[in-house]
């Protein structure tokens, strides 16, 4: 019986170690983001990224402040 209890304890420890590793992975993943207010910079960025949508083709959006958020995950 004593051996069985020890086995359960070992399994529990392994579970905790896995959990800790998962937490560390999340913490190590850094997310950088840049916010641009609509300017010609946004169009330049769009061209660099190869996006096909032009922000200037949506005149209604230009009445409001348009912000573009670029996310980079490492």
Coordinates of C-alpha atoms in Angstrom, one line a residue, residues 27-54:
X27 CA 5.8 34.4 -19.6
X28 CA 8.7 34.0 -22.1
X29 CA 6.4 34.8 -25.1
X30 CA 6.9 38.5 -25.6
X31 CA 4.3 40.5 -27.6
X32 CA 5.4 43.8 -29.1
X33 CA 2.8 46.0 -30.6
X34 CA 2.9 49.3 -32.4
X35 CA 0.0 51.7 -32.7
X36 CA -0.1 54.0 -35.7
X37 CA -2.6 56.8 -36.0
X38 CA -3.7 57.1 -39.7
X39 CA -1.0 58.9 -41.7
X40 CA 0.9 58.2 -44.8
X41 CA 3.0 56.0 -42.5
X42 CA 0.2 53.5 -42.4
X43 CA 0.1 53.3 -46.2
X44 CA 3.9 52.8 -46.2
X45 CA 3.5 50.1 -43.6
X46 CA 0.7 48.4 -45.6
X47 CA 3.0 48.4 -48.7
X48 CA 5.9 46.9 -46.7
X49 CA 3.7 44.2 -45.3
X50 CA 2.2 43.4 -48.7
X51 CA -1.3 44.0 -47.6
X52 CA -3.8 44.4 -50.5
X53 CA -6.3 46.6 -48.7
X54 CA -5.8 50.3 -49.0

